[in-house]
PDB file of C-alpha atoms in Angstrom:
ATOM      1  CA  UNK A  15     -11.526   7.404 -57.932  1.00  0.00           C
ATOM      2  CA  UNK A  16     -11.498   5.748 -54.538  1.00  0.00           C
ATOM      3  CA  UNK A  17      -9.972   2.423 -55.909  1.00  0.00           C
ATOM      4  CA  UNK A  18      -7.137   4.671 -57.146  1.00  0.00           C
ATOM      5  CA  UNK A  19      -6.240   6.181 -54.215  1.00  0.00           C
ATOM      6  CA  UNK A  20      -6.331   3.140 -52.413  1.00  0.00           C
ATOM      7  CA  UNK A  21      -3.640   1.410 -54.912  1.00  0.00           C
ATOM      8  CA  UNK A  22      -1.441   3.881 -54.951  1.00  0.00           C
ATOM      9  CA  UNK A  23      -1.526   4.344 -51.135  1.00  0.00           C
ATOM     10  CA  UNK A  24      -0.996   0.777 -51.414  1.00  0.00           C
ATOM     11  CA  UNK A  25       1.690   0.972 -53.459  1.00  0.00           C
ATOM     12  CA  UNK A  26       3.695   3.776 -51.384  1.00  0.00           C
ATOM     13  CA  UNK A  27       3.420   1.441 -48.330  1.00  0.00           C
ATOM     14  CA  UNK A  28       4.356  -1.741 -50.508  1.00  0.00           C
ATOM     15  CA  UNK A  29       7.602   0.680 -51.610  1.00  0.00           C
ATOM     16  CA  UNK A  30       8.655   2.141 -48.266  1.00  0.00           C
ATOM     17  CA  UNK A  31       8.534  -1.724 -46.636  1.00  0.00           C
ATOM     18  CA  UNK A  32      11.068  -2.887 -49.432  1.00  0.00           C
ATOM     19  CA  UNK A  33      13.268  -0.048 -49.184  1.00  0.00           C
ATOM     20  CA  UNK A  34      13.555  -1.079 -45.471  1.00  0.00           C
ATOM     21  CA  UNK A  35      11.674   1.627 -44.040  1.00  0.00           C
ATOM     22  CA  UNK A  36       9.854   0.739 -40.208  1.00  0.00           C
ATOM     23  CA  UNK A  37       5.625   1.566 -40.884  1.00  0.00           C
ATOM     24  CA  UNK A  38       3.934   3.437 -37.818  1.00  0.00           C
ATOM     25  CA  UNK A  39       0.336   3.768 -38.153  1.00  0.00           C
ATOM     26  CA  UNK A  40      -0.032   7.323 -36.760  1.00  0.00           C
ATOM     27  CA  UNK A  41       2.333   8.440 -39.291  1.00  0.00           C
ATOM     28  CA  UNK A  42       1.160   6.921 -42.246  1.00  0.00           C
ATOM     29  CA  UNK A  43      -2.685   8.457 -41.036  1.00  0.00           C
ATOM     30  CA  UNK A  44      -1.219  11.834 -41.214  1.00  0.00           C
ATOM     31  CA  UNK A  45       0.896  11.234 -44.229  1.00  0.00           C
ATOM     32  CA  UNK A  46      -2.737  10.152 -46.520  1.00  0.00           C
ATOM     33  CA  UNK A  47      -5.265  12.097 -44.372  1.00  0.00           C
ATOM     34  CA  UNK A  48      -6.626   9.186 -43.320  1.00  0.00           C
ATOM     35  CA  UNK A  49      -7.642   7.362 -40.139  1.00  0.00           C
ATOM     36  CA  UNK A  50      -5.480   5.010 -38.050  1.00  0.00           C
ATOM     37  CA  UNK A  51      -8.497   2.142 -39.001  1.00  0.00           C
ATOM     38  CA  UNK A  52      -7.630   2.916 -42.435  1.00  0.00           C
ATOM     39  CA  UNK A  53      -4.114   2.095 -42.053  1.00  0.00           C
ATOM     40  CA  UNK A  54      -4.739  -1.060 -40.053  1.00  0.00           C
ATOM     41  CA  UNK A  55      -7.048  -2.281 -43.219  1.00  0.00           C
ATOM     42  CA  UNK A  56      -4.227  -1.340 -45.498  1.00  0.00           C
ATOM     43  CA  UNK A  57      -1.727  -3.423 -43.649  1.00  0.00           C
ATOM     44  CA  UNK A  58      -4.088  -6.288 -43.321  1.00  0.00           C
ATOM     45  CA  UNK A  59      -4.234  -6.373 -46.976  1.00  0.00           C
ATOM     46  CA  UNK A  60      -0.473  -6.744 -47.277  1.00  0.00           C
ATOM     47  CA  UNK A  61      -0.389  -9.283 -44.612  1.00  0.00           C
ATOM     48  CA  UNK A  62       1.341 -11.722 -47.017  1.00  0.00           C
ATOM     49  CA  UNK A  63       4.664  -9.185 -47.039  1.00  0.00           C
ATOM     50  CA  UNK A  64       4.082  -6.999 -43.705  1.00  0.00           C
ATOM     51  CA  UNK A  65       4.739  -8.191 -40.118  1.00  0.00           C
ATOM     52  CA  UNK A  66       4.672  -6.372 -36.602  1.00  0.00           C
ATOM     53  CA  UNK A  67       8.046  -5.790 -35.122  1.00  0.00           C
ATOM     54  CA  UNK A  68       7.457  -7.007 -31.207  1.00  0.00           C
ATOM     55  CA  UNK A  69      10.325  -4.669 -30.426  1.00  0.00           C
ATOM     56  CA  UNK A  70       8.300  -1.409 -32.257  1.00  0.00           C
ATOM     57  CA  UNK A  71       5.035  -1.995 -32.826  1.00  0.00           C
ATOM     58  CA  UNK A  72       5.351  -0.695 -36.165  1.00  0.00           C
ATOM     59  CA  UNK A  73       5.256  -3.024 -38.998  1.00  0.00           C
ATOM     60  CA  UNK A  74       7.813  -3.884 -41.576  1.00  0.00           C
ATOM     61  CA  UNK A  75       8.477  -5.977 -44.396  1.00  0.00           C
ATOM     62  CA  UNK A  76       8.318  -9.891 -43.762  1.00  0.00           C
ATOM     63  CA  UNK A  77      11.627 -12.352 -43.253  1.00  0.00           C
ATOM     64  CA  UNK A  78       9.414 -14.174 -46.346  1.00  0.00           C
ATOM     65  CA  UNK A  79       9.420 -11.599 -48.000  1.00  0.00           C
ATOM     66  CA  UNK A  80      13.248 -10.382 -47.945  1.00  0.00           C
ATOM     67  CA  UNK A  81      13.544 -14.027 -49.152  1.00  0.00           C
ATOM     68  CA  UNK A  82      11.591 -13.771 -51.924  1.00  0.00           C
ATOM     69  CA  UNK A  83      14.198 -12.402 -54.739  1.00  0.00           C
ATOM     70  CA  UNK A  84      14.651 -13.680 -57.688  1.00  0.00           C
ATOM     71  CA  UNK A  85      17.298 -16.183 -59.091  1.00  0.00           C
ATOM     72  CA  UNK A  86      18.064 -15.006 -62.382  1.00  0.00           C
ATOM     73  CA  UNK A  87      17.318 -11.246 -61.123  1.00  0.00           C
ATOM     74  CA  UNK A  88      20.419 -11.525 -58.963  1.00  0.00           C
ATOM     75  CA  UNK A  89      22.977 -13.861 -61.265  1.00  0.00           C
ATOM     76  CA  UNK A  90      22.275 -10.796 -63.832  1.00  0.00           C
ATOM     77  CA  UNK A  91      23.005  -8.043 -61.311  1.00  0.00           C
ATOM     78  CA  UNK A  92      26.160  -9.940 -60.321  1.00  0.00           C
ATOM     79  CA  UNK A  93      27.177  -9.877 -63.663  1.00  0.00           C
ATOM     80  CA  UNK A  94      26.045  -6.438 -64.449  1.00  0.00           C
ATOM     81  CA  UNK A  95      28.271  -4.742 -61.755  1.00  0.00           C
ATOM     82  CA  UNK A  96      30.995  -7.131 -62.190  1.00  0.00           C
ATOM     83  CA  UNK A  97      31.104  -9.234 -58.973  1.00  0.00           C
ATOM     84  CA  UNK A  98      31.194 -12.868 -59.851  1.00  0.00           C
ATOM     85  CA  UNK A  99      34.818 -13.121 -59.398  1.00  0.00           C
ATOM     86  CA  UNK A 100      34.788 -11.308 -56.227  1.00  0.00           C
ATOM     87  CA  UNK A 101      31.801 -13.422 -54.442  1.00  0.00           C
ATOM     88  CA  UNK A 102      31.718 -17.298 -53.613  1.00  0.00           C
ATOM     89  CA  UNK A 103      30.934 -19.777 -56.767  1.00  0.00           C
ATOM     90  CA  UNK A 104      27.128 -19.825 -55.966  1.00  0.00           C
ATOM     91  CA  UNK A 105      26.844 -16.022 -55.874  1.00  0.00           C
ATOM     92  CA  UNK A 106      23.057 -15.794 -55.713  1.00  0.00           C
ATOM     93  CA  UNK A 107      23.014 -17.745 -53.058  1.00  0.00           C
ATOM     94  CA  UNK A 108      25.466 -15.836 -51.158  1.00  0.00           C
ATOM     95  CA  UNK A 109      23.088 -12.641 -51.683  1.00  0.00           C
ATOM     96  CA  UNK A 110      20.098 -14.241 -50.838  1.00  0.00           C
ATOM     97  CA  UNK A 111      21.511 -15.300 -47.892  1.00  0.00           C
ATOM     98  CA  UNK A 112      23.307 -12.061 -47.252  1.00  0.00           C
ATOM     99  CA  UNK A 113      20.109  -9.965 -47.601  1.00  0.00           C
ATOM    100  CA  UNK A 114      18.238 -12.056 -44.656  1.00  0.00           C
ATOM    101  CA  UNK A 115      21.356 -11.840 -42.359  1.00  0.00           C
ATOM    102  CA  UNK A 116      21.803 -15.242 -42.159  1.00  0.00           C
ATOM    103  CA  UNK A 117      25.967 -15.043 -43.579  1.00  0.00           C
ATOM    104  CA  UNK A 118      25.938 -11.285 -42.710  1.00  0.00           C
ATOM    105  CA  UNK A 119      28.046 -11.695 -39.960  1.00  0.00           C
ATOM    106  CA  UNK A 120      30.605 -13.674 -41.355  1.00  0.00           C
ATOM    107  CA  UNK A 121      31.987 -10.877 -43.772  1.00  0.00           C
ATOM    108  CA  UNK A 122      33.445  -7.186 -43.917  1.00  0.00           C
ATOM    109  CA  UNK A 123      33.182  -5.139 -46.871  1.00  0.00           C
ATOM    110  CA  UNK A 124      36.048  -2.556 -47.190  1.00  0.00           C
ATOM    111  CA  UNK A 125      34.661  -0.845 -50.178  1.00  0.00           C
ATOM    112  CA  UNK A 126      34.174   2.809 -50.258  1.00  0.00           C
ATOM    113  CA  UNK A 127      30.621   3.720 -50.464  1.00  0.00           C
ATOM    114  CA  UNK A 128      28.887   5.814 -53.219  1.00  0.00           C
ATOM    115  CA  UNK A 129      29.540   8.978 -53.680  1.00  0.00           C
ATOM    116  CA  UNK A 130      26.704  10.792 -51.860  1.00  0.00           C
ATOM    117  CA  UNK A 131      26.518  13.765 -54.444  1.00  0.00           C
ATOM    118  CA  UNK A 132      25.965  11.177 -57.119  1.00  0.00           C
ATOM    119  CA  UNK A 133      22.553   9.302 -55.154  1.00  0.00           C
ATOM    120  CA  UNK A 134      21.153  12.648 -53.790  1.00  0.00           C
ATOM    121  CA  UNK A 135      21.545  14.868 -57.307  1.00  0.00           C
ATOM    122  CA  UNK A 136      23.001  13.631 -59.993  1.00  0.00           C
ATOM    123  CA  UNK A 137      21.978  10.257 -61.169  1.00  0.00           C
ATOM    124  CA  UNK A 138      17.796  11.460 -61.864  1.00  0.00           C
ATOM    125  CA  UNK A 139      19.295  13.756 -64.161  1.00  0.00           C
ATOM    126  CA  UNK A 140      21.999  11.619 -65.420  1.00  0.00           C
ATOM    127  CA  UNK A 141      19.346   8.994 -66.317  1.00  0.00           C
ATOM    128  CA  UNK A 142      16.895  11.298 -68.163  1.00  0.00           C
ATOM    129  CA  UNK A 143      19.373  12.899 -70.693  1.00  0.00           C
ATOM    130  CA  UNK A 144      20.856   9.412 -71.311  1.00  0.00           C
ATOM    131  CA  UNK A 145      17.061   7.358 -71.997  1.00  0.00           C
ATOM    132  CA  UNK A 146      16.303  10.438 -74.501  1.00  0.00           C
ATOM    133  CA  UNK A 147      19.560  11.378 -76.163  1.00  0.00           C
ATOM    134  CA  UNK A 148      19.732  14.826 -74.984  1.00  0.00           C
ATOM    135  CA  UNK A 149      22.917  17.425 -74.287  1.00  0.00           C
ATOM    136  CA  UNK A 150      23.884  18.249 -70.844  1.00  0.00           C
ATOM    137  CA  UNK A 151      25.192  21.553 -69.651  1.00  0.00           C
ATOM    138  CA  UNK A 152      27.360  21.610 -66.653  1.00  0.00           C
ATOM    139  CA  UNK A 153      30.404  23.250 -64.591  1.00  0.00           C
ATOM    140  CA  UNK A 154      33.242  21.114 -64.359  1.00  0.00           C
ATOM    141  CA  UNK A 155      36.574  22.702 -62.961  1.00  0.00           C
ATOM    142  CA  UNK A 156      35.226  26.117 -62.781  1.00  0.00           C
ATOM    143  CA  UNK A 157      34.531  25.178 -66.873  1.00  0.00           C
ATOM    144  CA  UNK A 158      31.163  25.773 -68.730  1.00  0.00           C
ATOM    145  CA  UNK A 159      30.651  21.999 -70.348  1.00  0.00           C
ATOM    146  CA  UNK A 160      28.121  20.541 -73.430  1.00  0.00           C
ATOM    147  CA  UNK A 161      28.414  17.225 -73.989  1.00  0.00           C
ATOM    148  CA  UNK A 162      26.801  14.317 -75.199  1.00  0.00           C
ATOM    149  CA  UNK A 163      26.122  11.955 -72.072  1.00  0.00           C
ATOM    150  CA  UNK A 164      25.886   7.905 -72.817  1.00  0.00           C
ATOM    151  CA  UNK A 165      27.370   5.770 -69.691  1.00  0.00           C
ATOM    152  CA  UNK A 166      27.618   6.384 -65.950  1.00  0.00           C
ATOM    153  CA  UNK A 167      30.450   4.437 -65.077  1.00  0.00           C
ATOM    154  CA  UNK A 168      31.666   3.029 -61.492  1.00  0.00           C
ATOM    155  CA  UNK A 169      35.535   2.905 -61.447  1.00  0.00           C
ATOM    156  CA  UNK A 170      37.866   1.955 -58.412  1.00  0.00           C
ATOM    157  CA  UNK A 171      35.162   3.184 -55.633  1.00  0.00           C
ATOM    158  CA  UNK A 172      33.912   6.692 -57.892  1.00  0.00           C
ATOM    159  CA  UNK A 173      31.589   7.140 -60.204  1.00  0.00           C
ATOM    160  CA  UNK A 174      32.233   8.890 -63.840  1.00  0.00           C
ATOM    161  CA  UNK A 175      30.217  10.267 -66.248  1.00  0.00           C
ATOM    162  CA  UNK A 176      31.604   9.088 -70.162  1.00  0.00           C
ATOM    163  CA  UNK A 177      30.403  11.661 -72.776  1.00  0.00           C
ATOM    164  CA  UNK A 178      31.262  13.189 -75.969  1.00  0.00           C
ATOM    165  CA  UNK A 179      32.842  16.682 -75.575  1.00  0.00           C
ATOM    166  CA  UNK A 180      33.631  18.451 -79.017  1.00  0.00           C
ATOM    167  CA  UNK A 181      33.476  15.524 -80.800  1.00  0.00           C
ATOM    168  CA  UNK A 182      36.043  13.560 -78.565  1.00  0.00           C
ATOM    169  CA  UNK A 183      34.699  11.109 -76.045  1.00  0.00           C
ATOM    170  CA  UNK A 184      35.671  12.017 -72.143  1.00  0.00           C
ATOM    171  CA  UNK A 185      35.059  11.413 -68.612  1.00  0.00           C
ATOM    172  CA  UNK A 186      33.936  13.532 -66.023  1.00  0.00           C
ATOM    173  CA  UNK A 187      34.258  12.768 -62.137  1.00  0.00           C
ATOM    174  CA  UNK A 188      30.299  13.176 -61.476  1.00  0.00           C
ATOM    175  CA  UNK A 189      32.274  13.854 -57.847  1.00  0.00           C
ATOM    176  CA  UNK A 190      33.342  17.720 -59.432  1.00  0.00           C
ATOM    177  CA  UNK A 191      30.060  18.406 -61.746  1.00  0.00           C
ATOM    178  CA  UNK A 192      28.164  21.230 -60.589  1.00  0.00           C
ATOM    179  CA  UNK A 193      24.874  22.963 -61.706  1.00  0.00           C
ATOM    180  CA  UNK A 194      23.527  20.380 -64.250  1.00  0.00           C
ATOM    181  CA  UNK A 195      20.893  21.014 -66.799  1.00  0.00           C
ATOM    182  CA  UNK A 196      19.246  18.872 -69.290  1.00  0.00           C
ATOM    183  CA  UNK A 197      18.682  20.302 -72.208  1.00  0.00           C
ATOM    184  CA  UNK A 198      16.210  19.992 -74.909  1.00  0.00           C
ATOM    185  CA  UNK A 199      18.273  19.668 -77.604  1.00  0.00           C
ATOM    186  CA  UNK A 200      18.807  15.856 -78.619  1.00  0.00           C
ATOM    187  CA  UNK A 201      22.384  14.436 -79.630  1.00  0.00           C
ATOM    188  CA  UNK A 202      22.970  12.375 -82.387  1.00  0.00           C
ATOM    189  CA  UNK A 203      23.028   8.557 -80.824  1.00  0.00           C
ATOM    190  CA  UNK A 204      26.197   6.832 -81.752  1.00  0.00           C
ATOM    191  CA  UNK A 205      25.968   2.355 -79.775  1.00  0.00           C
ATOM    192  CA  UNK A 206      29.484   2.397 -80.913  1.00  0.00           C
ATOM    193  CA  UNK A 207      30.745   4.828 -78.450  1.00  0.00           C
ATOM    194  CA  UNK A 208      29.137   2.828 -75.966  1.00  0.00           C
ATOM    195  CA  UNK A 209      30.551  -0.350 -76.982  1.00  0.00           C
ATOM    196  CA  UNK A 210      34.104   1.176 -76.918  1.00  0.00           C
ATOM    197  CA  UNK A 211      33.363   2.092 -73.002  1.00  0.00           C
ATOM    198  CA  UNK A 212      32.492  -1.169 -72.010  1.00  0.00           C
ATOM    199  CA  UNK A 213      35.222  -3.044 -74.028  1.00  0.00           C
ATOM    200  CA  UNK A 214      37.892  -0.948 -72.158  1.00  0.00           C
ATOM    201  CA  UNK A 215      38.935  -1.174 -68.096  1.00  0.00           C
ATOM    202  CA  UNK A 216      39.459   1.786 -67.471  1.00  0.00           C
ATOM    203  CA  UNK A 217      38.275   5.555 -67.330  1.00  0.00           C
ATOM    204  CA  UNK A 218      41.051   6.870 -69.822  1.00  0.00           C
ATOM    205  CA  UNK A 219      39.066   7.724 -73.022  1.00  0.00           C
ATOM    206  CA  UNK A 220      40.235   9.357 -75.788  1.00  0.00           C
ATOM    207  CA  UNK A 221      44.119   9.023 -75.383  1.00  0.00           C
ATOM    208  CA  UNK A 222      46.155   7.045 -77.791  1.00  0.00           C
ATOM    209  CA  UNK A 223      47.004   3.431 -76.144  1.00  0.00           C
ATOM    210  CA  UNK A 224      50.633   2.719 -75.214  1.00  0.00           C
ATOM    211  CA  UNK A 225      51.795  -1.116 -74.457  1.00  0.00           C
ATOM    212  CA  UNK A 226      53.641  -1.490 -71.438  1.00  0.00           C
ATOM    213  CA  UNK A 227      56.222  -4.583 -70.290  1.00  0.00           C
ATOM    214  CA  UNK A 228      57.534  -5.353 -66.654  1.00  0.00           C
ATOM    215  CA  UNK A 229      59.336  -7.747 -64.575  1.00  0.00           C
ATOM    216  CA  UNK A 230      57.815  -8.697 -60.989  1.00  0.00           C
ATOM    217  CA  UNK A 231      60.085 -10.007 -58.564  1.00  0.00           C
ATOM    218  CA  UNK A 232      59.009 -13.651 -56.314  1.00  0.00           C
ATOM    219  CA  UNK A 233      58.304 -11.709 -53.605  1.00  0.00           C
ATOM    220  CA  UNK A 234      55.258 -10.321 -54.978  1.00  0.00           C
ATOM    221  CA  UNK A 235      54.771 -11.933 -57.851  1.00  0.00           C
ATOM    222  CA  UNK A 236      51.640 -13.959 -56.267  1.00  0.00           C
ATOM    223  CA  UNK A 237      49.374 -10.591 -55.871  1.00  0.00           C
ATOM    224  CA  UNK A 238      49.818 -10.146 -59.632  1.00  0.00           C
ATOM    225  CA  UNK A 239      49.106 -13.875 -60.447  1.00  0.00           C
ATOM    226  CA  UNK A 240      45.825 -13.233 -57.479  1.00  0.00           C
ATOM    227  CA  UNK A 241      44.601 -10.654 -59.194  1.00  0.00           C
ATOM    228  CA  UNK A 242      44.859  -7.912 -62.300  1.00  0.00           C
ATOM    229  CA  UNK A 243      46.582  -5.614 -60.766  1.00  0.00           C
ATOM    230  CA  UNK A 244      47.535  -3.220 -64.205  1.00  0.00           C
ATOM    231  CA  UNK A 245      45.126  -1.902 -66.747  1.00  0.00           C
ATOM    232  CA  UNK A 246      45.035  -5.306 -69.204  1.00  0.00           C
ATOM    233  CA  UNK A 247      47.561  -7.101 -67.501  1.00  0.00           C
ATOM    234  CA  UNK A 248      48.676 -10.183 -69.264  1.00  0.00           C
ATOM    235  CA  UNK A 249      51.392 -12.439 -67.240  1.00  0.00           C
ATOM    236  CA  UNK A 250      53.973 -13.713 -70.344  1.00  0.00           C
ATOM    237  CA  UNK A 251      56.374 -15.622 -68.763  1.00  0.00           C
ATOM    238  CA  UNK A 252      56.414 -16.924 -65.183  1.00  0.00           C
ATOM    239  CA  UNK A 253      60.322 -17.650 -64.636  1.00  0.00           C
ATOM    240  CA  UNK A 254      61.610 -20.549 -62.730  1.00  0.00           C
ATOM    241  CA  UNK A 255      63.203 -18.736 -59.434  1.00  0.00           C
ATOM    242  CA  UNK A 256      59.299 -17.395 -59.099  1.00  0.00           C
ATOM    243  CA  UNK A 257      59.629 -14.237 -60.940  1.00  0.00           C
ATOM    244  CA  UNK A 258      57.399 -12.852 -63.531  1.00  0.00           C
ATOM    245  CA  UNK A 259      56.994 -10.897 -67.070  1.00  0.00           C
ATOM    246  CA  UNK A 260      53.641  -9.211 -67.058  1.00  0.00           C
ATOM    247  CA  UNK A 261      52.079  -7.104 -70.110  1.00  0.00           C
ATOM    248  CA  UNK A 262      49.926  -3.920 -70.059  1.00  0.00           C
ATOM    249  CA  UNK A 263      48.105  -1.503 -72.040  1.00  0.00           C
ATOM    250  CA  UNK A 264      47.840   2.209 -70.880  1.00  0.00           C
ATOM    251  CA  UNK A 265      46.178   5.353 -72.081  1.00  0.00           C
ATOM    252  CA  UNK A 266      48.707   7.477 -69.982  1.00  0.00           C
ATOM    253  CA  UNK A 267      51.346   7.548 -68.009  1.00  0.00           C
ATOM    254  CA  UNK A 268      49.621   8.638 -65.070  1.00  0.00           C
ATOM    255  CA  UNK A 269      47.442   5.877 -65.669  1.00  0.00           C
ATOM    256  CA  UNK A 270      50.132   3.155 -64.626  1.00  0.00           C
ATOM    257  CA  UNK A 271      52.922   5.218 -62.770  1.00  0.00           C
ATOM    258  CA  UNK A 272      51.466   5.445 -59.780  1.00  0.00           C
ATOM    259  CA  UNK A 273      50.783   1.451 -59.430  1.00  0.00           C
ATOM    260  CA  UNK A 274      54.559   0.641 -60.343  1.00  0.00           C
ATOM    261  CA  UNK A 275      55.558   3.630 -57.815  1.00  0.00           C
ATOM    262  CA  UNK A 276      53.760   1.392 -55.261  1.00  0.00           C
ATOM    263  CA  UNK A 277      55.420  -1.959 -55.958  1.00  0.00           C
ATOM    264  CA  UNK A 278      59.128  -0.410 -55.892  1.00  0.00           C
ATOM    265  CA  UNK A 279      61.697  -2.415 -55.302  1.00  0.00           C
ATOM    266  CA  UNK A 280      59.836  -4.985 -56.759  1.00  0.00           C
ATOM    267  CA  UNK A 281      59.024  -4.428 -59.970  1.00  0.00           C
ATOM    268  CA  UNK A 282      60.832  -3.260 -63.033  1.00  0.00           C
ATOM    269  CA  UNK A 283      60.082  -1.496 -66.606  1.00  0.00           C
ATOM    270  CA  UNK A 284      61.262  -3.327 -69.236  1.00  0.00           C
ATOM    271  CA  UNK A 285      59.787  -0.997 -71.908  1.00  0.00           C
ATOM    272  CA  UNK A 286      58.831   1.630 -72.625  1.00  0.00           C
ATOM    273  CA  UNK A 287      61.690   3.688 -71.763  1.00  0.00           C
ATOM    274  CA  UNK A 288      60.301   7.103 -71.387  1.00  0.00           C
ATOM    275  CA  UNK A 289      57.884   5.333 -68.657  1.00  0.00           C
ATOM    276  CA  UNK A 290      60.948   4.771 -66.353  1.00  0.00           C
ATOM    277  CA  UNK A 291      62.077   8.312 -67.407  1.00  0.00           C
ATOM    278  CA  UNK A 292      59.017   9.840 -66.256  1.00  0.00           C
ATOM    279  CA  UNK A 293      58.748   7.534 -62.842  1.00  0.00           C
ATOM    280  CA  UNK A 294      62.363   8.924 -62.381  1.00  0.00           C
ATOM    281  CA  UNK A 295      61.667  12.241 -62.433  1.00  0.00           C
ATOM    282  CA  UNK A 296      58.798  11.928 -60.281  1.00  0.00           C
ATOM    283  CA  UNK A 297      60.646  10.428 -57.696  1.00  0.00           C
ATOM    284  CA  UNK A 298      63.585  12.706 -58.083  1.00  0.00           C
ATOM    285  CA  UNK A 299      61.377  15.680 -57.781  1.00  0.00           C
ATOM    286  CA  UNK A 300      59.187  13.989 -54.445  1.00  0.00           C
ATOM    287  CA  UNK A 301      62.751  13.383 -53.167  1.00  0.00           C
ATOM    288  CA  UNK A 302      64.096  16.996 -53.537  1.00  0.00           C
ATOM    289  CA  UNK A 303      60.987  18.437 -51.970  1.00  0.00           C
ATOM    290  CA  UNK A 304      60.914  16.445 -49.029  1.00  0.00           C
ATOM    291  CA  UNK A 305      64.826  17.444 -49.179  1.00  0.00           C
ATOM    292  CA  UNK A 306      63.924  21.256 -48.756  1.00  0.00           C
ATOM    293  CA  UNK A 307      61.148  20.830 -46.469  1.00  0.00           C
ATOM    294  CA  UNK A 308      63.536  19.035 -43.883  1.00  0.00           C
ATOM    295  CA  UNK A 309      66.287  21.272 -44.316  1.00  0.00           C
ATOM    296  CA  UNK A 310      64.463  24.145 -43.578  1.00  0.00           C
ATOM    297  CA  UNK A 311      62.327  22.521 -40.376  1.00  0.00           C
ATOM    298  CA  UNK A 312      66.394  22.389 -39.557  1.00  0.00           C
ATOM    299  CA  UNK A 313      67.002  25.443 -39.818  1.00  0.00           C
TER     300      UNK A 313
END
């Protein structure tokens, strides 16, 4: 019984160092209902990952330690959540040197962080309906939802939950789910829905697919060539005064309209035509408003 409670006190003090957390005796004592000595004999046992911070006093988890990750555990992350094209060629090393601040100086990370009401709620019960196949009930736009959940998925800085909803498979901005509840009925699994997430880009499930052509002008041409820019982007032709013919697939027209709004004057739709129809409009209609509101700030 004793050697029980001593691992997994053990164990919570192993956790807290890796998750960063500072140890103070006195507060570990009260936290077990143990004696400061106790503590000390705890730490002494994880003297090979624990070391006193001289500025403190309290202890926390070693510089060997932090070093201490695994190779292959980090090339799969980095290919799990995408990031090998975004971080130098030897990526793990560029963690591993990230992690014990030796590089962490030299870079700025712009990215948005994660959505707090995904880390503090959702995700535990995300996680559990996914591992055992079961429905989840939820409010989504003042909407009672079932559905059949099977991928979180991270998306241009948000996080998205893809599930089946009357038979037709859908995301939902975990951002706007309210009052969740795992249910205990189980969901037929289907690893084909699952493949058809993770073959596509985008969060645009269940709409029929549309193909998309454009010309880029020179003067811009080099962030499309830098980077994919539109939802299965494909460059066709690269002319010879610098220009370029770029492919794309879309599942709607809000989908792409809003990137070609943002590269006007310098990009054009070749086809489809009711794209540029519906870009039109948009601007005609953002123009006419902003015509109103200054007229009447006039008058």
């Amino acid at each position: 019984m004793k050697s029980n409670i001593l691992a997994n006190r053990l164990a919570d003090i192993t956790a807290m160092a890796y998750s960063g957390q500072s140890l103070n005796i006195a507060e570990l004592a009260e936290k077990y209902q143990v004696s400061s000595k106790t503590i000390r004999r705890d730490f002494n046992r994880l003297c090979t990952i624990l070391e006193r911070c001289p500025d403190t006093g309290h202890h926390i988890l070693s510089a060997s330690a932090r070093s201490q990750y695994n190779e292959q555990d980090l090339v799969r992350l980095i290919d799990d959540i995408a990031l090998k094209k975004a971080l130098p060629l030897k990526a793990a090393q560029f963690l591993r040197s990230f992690i014990n601040d030796s590089t962490s100086d030299c870079y700025h990370f712009q990215e948005q962080p994660l959505e707090a009401d995904f880390i503090s709620s959702l995700h535990d019960a995300f996680e559990t309906a996914i591992k055992n196949r079961r429905t989840v009930t939820f409010l989504y736009k003042d909407t009672s939802r079932t559905v059949s959940p099977y991928l979180m998925v991270y998306s241009h800085g948000s996080w998205y939950l893809a599930a089946v909803s009357e038979g037709v498979l859908k995301t939902f901005s975990l951002a706007r789910i309210k009052f969740v509840s795992v249910q205990k009925e189980h969901f037929d699994y289907d690893p084909s829905v699952v493949d058809k997430i993770k073959e596509q880009d985008s969060i645009w499930f269940g709409s029929p697919i549309f193909n998309v052509t454009l010309e880029v002008s020179r003067d811009v041409a080099f962030y499309f060539e830098r980077k994919a820019l539109l939802p299965k982007q494909k460059i066709i032709e690269k002319r010879q005064d610098g220009s370029l013919v770029i492919s794309s697939s879309a599942w709607s027209y809000n989908q792409i309209a809003p990137i070609v709004q943002y590269w006007i004057p310098n990009i054009r739709i070749i086809s489809p035509s009711e794209l540029e129809t519906y870009i039109r409009e948009n601007l005609t209609s953002w123009i006419a408003q902003t015509s109103n509101k200054v007229e009447s700030t006039a008058l």
